[in-house]
Tab-separated table of C-alpha atoms and ligand atoms in Angstrom:
chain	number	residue	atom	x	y	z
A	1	UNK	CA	61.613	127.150	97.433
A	2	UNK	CA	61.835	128.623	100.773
A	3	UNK	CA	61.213	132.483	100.990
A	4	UNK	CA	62.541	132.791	104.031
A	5	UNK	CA	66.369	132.253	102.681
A	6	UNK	CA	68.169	135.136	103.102
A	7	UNK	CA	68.528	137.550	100.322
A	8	UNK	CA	71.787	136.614	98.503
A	9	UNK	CA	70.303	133.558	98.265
A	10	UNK	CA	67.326	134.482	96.817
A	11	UNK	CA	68.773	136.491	94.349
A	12	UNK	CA	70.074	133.893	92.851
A	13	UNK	CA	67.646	130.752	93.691
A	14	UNK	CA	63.977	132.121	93.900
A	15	UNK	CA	61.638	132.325	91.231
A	16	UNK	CA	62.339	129.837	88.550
A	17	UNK	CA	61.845	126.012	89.844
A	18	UNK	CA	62.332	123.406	87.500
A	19	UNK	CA	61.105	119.978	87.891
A	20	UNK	CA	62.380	117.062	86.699
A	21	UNK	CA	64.133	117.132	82.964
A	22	UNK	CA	63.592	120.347	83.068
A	23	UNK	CA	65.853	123.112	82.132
A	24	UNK	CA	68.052	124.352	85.305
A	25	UNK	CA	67.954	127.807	83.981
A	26	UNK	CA	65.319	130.084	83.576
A	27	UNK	CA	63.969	129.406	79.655
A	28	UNK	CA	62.482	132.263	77.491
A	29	UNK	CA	59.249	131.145	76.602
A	30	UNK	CA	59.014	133.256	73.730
A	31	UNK	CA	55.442	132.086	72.998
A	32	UNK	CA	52.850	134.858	72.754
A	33	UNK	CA	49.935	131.942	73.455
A	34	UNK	CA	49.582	128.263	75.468
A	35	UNK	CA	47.823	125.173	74.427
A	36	UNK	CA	44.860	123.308	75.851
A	37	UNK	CA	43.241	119.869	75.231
A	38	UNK	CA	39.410	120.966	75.657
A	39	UNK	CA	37.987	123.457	75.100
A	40	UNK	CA	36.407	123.697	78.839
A	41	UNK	CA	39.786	123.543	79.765
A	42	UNK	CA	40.613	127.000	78.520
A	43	UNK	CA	36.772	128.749	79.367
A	44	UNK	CA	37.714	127.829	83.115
A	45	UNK	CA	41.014	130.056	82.914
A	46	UNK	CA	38.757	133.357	80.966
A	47	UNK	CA	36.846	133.045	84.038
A	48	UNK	CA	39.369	132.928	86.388
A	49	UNK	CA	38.792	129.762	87.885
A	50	UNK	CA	42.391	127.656	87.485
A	51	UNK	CA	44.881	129.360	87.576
A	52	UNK	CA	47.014	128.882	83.834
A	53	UNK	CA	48.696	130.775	80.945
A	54	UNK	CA	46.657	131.220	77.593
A	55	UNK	CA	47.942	134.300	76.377
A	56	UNK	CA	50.784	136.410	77.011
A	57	UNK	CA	49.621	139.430	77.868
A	58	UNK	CA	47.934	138.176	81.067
A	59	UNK	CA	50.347	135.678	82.227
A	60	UNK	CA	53.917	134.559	80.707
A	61	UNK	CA	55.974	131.355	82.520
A	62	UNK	CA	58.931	133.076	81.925
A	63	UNK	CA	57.531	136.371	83.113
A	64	UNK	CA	56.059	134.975	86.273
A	65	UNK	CA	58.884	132.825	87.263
A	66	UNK	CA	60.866	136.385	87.641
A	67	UNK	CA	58.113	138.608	89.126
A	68	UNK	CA	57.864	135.709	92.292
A	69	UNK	CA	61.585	136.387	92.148
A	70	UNK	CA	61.165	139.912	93.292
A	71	UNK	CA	57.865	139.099	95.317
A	72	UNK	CA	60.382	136.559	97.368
A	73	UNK	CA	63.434	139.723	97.735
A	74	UNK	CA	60.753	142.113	98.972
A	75	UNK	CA	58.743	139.461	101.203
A	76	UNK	CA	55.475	140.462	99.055
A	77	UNK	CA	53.011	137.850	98.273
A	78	UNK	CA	52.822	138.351	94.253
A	79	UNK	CA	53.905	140.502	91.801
A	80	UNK	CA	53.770	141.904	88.354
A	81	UNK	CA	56.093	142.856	85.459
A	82	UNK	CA	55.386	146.034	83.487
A	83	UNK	CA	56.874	147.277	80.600
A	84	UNK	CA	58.433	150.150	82.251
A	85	UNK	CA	58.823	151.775	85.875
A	86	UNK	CA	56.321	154.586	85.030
A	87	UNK	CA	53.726	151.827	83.970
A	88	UNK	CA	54.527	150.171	87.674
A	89	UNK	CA	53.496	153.002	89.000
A	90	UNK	CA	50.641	153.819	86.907
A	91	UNK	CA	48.921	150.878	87.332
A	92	UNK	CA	49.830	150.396	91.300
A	93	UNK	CA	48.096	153.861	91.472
A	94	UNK	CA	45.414	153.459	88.377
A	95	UNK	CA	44.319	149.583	89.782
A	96	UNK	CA	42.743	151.222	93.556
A	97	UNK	CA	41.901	154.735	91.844
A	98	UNK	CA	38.989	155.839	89.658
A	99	UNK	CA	38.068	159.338	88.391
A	100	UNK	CA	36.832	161.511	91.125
A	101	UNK	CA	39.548	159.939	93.317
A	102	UNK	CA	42.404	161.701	95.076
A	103	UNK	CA	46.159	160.531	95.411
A	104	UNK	CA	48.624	162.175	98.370
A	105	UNK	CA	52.046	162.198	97.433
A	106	UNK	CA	55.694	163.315	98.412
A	107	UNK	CA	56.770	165.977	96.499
A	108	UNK	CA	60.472	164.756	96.277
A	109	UNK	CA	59.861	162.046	93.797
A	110	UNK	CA	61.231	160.867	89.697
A	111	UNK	CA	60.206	163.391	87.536
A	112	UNK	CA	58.626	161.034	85.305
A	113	UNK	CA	56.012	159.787	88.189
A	114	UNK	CA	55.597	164.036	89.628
A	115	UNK	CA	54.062	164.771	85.236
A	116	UNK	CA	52.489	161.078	85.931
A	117	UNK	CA	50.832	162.259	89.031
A	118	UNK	CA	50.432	165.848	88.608
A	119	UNK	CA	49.521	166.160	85.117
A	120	UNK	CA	48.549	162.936	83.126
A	121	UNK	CA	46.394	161.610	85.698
A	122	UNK	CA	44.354	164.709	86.506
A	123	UNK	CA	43.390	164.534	82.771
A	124	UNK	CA	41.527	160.853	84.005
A	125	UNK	CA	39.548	162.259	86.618
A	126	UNK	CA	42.652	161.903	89.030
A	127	UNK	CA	43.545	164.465	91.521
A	128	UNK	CA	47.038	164.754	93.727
A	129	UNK	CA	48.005	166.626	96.421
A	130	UNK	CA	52.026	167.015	96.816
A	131	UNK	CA	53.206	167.071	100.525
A	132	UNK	CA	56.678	168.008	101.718
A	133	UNK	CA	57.414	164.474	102.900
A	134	UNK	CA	59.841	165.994	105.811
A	135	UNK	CA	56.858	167.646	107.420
A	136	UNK	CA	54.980	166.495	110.324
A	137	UNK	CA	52.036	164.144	110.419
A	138	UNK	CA	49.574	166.578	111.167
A	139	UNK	CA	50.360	168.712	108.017
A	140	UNK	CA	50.515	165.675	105.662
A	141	UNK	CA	47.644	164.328	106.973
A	142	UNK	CA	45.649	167.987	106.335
A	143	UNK	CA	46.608	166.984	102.591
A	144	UNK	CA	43.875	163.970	102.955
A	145	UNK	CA	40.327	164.156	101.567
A	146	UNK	CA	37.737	161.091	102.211
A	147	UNK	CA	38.146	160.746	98.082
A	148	UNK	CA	42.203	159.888	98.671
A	149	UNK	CA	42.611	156.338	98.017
A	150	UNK	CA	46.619	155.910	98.707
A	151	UNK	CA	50.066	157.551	99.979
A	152	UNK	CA	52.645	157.530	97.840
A	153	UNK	CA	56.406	158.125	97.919
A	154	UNK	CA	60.041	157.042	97.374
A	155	UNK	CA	62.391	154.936	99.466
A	156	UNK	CA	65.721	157.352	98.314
A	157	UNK	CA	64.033	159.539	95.639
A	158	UNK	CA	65.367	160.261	92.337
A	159	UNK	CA	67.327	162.495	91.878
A	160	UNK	CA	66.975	164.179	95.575
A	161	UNK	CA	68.808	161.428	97.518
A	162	UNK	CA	66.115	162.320	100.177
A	163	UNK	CA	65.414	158.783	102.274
A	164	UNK	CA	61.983	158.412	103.105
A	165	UNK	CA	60.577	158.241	106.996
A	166	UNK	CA	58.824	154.679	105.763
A	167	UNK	CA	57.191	154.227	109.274
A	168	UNK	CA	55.799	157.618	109.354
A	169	UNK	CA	54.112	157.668	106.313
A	170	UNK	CA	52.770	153.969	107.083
A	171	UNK	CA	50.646	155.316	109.769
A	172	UNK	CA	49.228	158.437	108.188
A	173	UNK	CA	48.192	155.956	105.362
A	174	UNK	CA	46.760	153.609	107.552
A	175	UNK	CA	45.251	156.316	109.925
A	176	UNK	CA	43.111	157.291	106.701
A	177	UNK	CA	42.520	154.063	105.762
A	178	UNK	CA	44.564	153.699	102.683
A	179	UNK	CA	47.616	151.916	101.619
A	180	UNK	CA	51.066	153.552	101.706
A	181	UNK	CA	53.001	152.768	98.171
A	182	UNK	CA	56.080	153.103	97.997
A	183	UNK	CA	58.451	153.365	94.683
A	184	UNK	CA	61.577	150.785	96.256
A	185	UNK	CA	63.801	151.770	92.881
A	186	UNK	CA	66.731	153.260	94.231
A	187	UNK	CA	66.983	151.354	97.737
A	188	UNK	CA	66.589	147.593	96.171
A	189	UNK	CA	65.259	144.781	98.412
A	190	UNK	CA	68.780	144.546	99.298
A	191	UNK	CA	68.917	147.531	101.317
A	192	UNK	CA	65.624	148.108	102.070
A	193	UNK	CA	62.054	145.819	102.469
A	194	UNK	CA	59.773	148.820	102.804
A	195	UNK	CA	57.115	146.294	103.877
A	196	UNK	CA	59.072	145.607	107.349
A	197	UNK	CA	58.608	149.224	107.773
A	198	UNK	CA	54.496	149.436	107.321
A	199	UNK	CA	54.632	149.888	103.571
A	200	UNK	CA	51.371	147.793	101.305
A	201	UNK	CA	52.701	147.797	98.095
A	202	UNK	CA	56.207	148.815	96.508
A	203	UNK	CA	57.104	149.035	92.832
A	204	UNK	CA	60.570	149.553	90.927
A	205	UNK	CA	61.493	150.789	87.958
A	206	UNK	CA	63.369	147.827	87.072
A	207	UNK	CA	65.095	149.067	84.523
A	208	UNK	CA	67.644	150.659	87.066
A	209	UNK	CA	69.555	148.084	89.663
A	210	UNK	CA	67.725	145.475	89.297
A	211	UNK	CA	68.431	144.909	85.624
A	212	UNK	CA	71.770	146.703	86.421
A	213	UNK	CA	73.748	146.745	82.878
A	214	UNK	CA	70.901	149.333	80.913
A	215	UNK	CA	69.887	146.878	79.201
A	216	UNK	CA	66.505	146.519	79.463
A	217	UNK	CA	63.160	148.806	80.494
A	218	UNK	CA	60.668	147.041	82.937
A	219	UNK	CA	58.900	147.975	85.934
A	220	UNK	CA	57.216	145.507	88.824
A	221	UNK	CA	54.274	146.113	91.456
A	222	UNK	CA	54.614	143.864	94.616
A	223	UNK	CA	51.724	143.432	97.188
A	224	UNK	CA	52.440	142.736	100.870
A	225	UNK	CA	48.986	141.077	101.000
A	226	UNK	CA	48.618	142.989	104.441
A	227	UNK	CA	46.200	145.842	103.158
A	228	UNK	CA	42.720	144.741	104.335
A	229	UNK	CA	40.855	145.801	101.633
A	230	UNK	CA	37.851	144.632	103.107
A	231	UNK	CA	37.880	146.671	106.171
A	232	UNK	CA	37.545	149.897	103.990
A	233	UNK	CA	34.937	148.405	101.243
A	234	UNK	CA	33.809	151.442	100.499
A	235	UNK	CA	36.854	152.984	99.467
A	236	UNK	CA	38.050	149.971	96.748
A	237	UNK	CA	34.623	148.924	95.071
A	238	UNK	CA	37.069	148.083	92.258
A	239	UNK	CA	38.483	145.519	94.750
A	240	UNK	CA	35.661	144.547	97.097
A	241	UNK	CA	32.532	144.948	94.324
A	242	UNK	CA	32.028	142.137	91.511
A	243	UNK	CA	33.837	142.529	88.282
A	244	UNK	CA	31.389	142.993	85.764
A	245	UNK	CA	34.026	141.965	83.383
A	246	UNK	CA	34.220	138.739	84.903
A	247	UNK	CA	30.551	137.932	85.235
A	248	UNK	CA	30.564	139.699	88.554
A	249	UNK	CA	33.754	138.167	90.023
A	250	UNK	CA	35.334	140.321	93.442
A	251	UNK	CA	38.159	140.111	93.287
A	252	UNK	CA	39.020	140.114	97.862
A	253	UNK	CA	36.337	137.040	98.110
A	254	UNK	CA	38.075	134.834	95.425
A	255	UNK	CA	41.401	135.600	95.970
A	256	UNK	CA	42.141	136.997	99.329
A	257	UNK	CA	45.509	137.863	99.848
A	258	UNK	CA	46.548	138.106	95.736
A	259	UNK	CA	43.297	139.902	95.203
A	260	UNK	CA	45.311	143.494	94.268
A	261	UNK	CA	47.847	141.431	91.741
A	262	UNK	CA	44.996	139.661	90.492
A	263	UNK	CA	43.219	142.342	89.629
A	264	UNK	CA	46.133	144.081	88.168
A	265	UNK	CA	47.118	140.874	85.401
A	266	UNK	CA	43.160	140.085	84.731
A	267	UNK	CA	41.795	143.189	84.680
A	268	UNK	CA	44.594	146.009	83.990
A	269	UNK	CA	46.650	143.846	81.606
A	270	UNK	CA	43.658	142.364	79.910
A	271	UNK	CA	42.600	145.772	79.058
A	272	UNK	CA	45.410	147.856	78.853
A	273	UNK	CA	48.128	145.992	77.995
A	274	UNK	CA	51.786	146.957	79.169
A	275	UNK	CA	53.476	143.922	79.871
A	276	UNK	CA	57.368	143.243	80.061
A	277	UNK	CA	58.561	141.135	76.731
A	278	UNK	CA	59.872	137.278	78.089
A	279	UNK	CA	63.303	138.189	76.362
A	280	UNK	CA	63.574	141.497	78.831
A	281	UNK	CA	62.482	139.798	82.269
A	282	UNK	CA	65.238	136.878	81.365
A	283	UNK	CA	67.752	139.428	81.518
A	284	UNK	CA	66.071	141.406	84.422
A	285	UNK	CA	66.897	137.665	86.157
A	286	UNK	CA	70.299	137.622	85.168
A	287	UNK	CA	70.637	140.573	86.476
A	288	UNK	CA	68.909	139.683	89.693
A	289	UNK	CA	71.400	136.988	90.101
A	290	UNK	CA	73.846	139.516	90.836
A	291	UNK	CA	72.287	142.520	92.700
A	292	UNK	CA	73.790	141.519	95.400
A	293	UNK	CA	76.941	141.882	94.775
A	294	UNK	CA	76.592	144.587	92.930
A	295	UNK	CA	74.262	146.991	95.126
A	296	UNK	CA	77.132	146.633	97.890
A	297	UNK	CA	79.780	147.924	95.599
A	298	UNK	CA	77.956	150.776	94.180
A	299	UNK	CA	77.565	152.334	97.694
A	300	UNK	CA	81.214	151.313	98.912
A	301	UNK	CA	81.933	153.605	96.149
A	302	UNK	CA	79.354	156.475	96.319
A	303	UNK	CA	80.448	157.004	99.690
A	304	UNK	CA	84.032	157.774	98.434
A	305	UNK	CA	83.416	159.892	95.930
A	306	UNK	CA	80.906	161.581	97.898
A	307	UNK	CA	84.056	161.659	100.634
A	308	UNK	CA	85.987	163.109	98.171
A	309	UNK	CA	83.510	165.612	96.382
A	310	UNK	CA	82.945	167.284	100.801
A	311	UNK	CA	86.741	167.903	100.799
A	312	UNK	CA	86.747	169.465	97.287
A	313	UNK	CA	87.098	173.410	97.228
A	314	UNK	CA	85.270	173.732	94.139
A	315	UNK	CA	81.910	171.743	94.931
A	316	UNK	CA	79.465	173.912	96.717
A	317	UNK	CA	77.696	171.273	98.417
A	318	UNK	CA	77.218	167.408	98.330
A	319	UNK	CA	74.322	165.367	99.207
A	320	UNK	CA	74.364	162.004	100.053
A	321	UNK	CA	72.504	160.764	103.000
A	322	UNK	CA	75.433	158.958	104.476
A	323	UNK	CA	77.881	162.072	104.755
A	324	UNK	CA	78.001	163.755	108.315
A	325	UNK	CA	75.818	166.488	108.255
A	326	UNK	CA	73.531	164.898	105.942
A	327	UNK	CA	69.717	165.925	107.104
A	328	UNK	CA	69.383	162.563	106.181
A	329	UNK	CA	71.728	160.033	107.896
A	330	UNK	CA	69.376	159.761	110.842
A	331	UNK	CA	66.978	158.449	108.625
A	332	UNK	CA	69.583	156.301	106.546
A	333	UNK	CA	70.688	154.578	109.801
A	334	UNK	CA	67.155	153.299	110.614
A	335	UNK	CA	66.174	152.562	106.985
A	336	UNK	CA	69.626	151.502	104.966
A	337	UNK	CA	71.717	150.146	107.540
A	338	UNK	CA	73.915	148.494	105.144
A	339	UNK	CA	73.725	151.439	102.578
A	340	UNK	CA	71.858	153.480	100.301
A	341	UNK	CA	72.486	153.160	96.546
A	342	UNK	CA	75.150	154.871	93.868
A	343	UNK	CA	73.282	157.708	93.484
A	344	UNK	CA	74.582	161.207	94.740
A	345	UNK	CA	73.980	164.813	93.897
A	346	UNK	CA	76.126	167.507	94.132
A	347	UNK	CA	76.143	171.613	93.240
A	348	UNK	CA	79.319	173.095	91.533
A	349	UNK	CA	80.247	176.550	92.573
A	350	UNK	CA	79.745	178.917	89.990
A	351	UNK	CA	76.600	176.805	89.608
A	352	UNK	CA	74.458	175.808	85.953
A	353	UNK	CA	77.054	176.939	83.224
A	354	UNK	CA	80.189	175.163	85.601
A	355	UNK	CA	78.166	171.859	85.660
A	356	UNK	CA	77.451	171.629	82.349
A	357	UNK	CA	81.133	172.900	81.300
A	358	UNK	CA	82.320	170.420	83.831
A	359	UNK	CA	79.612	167.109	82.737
A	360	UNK	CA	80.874	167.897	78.845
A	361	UNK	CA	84.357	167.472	80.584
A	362	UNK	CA	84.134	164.070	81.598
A	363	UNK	CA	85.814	161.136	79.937
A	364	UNK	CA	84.617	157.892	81.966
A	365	UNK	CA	81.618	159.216	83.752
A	366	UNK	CA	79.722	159.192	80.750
A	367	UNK	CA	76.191	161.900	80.611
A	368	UNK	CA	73.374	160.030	79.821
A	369	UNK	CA	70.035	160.002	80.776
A	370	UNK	CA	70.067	156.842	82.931
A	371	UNK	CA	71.060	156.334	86.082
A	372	UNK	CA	71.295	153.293	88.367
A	373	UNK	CA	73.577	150.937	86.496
A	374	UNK	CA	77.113	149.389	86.351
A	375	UNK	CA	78.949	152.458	84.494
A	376	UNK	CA	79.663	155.637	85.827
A	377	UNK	CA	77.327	157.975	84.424
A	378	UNK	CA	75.933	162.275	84.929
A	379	UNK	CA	73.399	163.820	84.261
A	380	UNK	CA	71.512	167.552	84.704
A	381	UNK	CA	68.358	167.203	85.724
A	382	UNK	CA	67.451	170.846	85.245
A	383	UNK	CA	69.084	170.643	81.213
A	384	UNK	CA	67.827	167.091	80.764
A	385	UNK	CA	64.832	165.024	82.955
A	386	UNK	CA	63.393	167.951	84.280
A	387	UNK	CA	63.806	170.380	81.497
A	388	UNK	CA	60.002	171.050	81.477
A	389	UNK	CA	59.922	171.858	85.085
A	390	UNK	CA	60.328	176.034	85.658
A	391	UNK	CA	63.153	177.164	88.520
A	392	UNK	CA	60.163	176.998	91.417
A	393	UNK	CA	59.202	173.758	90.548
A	394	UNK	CA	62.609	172.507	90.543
A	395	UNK	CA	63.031	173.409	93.859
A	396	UNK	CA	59.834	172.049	94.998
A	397	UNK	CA	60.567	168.951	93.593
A	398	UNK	CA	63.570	169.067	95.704
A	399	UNK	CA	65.681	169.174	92.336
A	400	UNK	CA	68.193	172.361	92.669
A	401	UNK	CA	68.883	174.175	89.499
A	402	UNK	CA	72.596	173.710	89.982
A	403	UNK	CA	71.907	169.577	91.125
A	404	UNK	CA	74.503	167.223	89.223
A	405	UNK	CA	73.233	163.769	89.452
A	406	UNK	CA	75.875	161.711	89.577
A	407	UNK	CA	75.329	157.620	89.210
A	408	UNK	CA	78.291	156.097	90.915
A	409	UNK	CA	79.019	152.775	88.508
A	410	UNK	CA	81.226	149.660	89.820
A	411	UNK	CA	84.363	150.734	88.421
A	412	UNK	CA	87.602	151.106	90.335
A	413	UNK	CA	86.308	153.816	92.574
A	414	UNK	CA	90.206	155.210	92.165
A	415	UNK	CA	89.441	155.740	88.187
A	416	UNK	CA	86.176	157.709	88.867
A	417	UNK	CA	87.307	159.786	91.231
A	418	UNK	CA	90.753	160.697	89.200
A	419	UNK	CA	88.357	161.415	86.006
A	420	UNK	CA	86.255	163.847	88.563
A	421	UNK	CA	89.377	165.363	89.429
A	422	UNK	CA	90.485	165.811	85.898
A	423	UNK	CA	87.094	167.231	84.876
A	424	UNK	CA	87.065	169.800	87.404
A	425	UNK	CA	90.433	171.199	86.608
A	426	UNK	CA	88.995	171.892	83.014
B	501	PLP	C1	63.478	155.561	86.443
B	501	PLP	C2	62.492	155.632	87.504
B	501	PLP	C3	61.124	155.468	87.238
B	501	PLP	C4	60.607	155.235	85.857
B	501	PLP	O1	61.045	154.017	85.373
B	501	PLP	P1	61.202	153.636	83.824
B	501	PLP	O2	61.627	152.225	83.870
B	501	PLP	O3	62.196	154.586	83.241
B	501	PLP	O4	59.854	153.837	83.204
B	501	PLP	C5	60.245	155.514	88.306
B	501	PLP	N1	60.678	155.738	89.560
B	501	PLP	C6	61.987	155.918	89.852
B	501	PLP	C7	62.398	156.157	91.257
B	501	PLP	C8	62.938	155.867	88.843
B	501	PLP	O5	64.232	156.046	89.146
């Protein structure tokens, strides 16, 4: 298959390619383990040297066939299924990083990933710095240490809606010799390849567009393949040392390019274990077959009830970083030209006690703790996601108090605006 179709097509046609008699669409290989005829056979894949499935933990046909899916949407050169987004990230982060390493990262990010970062992974020897991701490259580079080992931020975060100067935070990364990571979630290879823009490696929770009907929790890590490991040895002995676990294997010299993805399945998975069931990435494709239709249609109608929500007397502000005014639609131009995502927050006046009187009066928009998918749906983040967060840190985490998150589904938008309008009468 040729990854250089464009991306409609590859939503629908990369990944899976059957040969012949096979079956034309992707099959669940609901097999936890593979067979072999020898017994050398199977040695040679323990110690990495063919390339094969033996046991599903490592490596899964179905599995694989959807994670060179995404690989081909973001132009990566491999990726990985997770269980979950916050395992994506953990293990983009935990497969360059040892204890007594240091992480820089935008403040503005998924609550989930901020307790990932700032508390979880301090408890492993981890360290992170948070940096005001607006500010200029001299103060976000102050935030490095020689012990930082990557740059880390969000495409649009969740559930700011602040877009992300990619090519900015590309060269402080690579200025310090480190690879920029960035979570792609919100944005989707349809709107966004942050690897045109500078960015190494990009994970999503998949369990938001991609999968697209909340079906399903997953997460995937992609590699560009353009981080030079090598040139900064010193920094990735994890990547660029042998593998005592694989009779002193490195990982750069055998593999090259897929030495990070590698390292990730054989090492990471062996070990630890997260992988995404066959059953979920089959539906995480059939979901893929769509996203482009669907991504489209969630901003179409974001934008109008974002429209709508400006010219409303009773909303105290609006953000959504296509409006006029928006501190972000500079940034949206050069980064989502054809959109940003479905995703928009908003402040009621009268702020906390309104929104929540005004969420528990909603009758399509439905207040759930997802976000990202076909139907309509609210939530707090102050009441709900970020409950455990205090006022300050709200803020800081560019999460107002008052902040409705509001996931824009692909209804009629006529019927979600009309059920905003009926809520805020109440
Ligand atoms: C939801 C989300 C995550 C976490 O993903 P899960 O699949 O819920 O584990 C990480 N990053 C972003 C931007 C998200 O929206």
């Amino acid at each position: 298959m040729d990854n250089n179709f464009k991306r409609e097509t590859l939503c629908v046609q990369a990944g899976w390619q059957p040969k012949k008699g096979e079956p034309r669409v992707l099959p669940i290989y609901q097999s936890t383990t593979f067979k072999y005829e020898t017994s050398e056979q199977m040695a040679k894949l323990f110690d990495l040297e063919e390339s094969g499935y033996f046991y599903t933990r490592l490596q899964n046909p179905t599995n694989e066939a959807v994670a060179a899916k995404i690989a081909a949407l973001e132009g990566g050169v491999a990726a990985i299924l997770t269980s979950s987004g916050q395992a994506a990230n953990f293990f983009a982060f935990f497969n360059i990083c040892e204890a007594g390493d240091h992480i820089v990262s935008a403040t503005s990010i998924y609550g989930g990933t901020y307790n990932l970062l700032a508390v979880t992974l301090k408890k492993l020897g981890i360290e992170c710095t948070f940096v005001d991701q607006d500010a200029s490259e001299e103060e976000i580079s102050a935030a490095f240490r020689p012990n930082t080992k990557l740059l880390f931020g969000e495409t649009i975060s969740n559930p700011g809606v602040m877009v992300l100067d990619i090519e900015k935070f590309a060269r402080i990364a690579h200025a310090h010799g480190v690879p920029l990571i960035v979570d792609n979630t919100f944005a989707t290879p349809i709107n966004c390849r942050p690897f045109e823009w500078g960015a190494d490696i990009v994970t999503h929770s998949t369990t938001k567009y991609m999968d697209g009907h909340a079906t399903c929790v997953g997460g995937c890590i992609v590699d560009s393949g353009n981080f030079d490991w090598e040139a900064h040895a010193d920094k990735f002995p994890g990547l660029c040392q042998p593998d005592p676990s694989y009779h002193g294997l490195t990982y750069t010299k055998a593999f090259g390019k897929m030495a990070y993805i590698t390292k990730a399945t054989s090492q990471l998975m062996r070990d630890l274990g997260s992988i995404q069931s066959p059953q979920n990435a089959f539906l995480l494709n059939l979901g893929l077959e769509t996203l482009h239709l669907r991504v489209p249609r969630h901003c179409e109608n974001a934008l109008a009830v974002a429209r709508w929500l400006q010219k409303c007397d009773k909303v105290a502000w609006v953000h959504y970083p296509e409006l006029d005014g928006n501190p972000y639609q500079e940034l949206a131009k050069k980064y989502l030209p054809n959109g940003s995502c479905g995703v928009l927050a908003f402040g009621l006046k009268g702020g906390r006690d309104v929104a929540i009187k005004f969420m528990d009066s909603l009758k399509l928009a439905a207040i759930v703790t997802h976000v990202a998918d076909a139907r309509t749906c609210v939530l707090h983040p102050a009441s709900h996601t970020h409950r455990q967060l205090t006022d300050e840190q709200l803020i800081e985490a560019g999460v107002a108090p008052d902040l409705i998150r509001f996931s824009v589904g692909i209804e009629n938008v006529d019927d979600i605006i009309a059920d905003i309008e009926q809520a805020l009468k109440q």
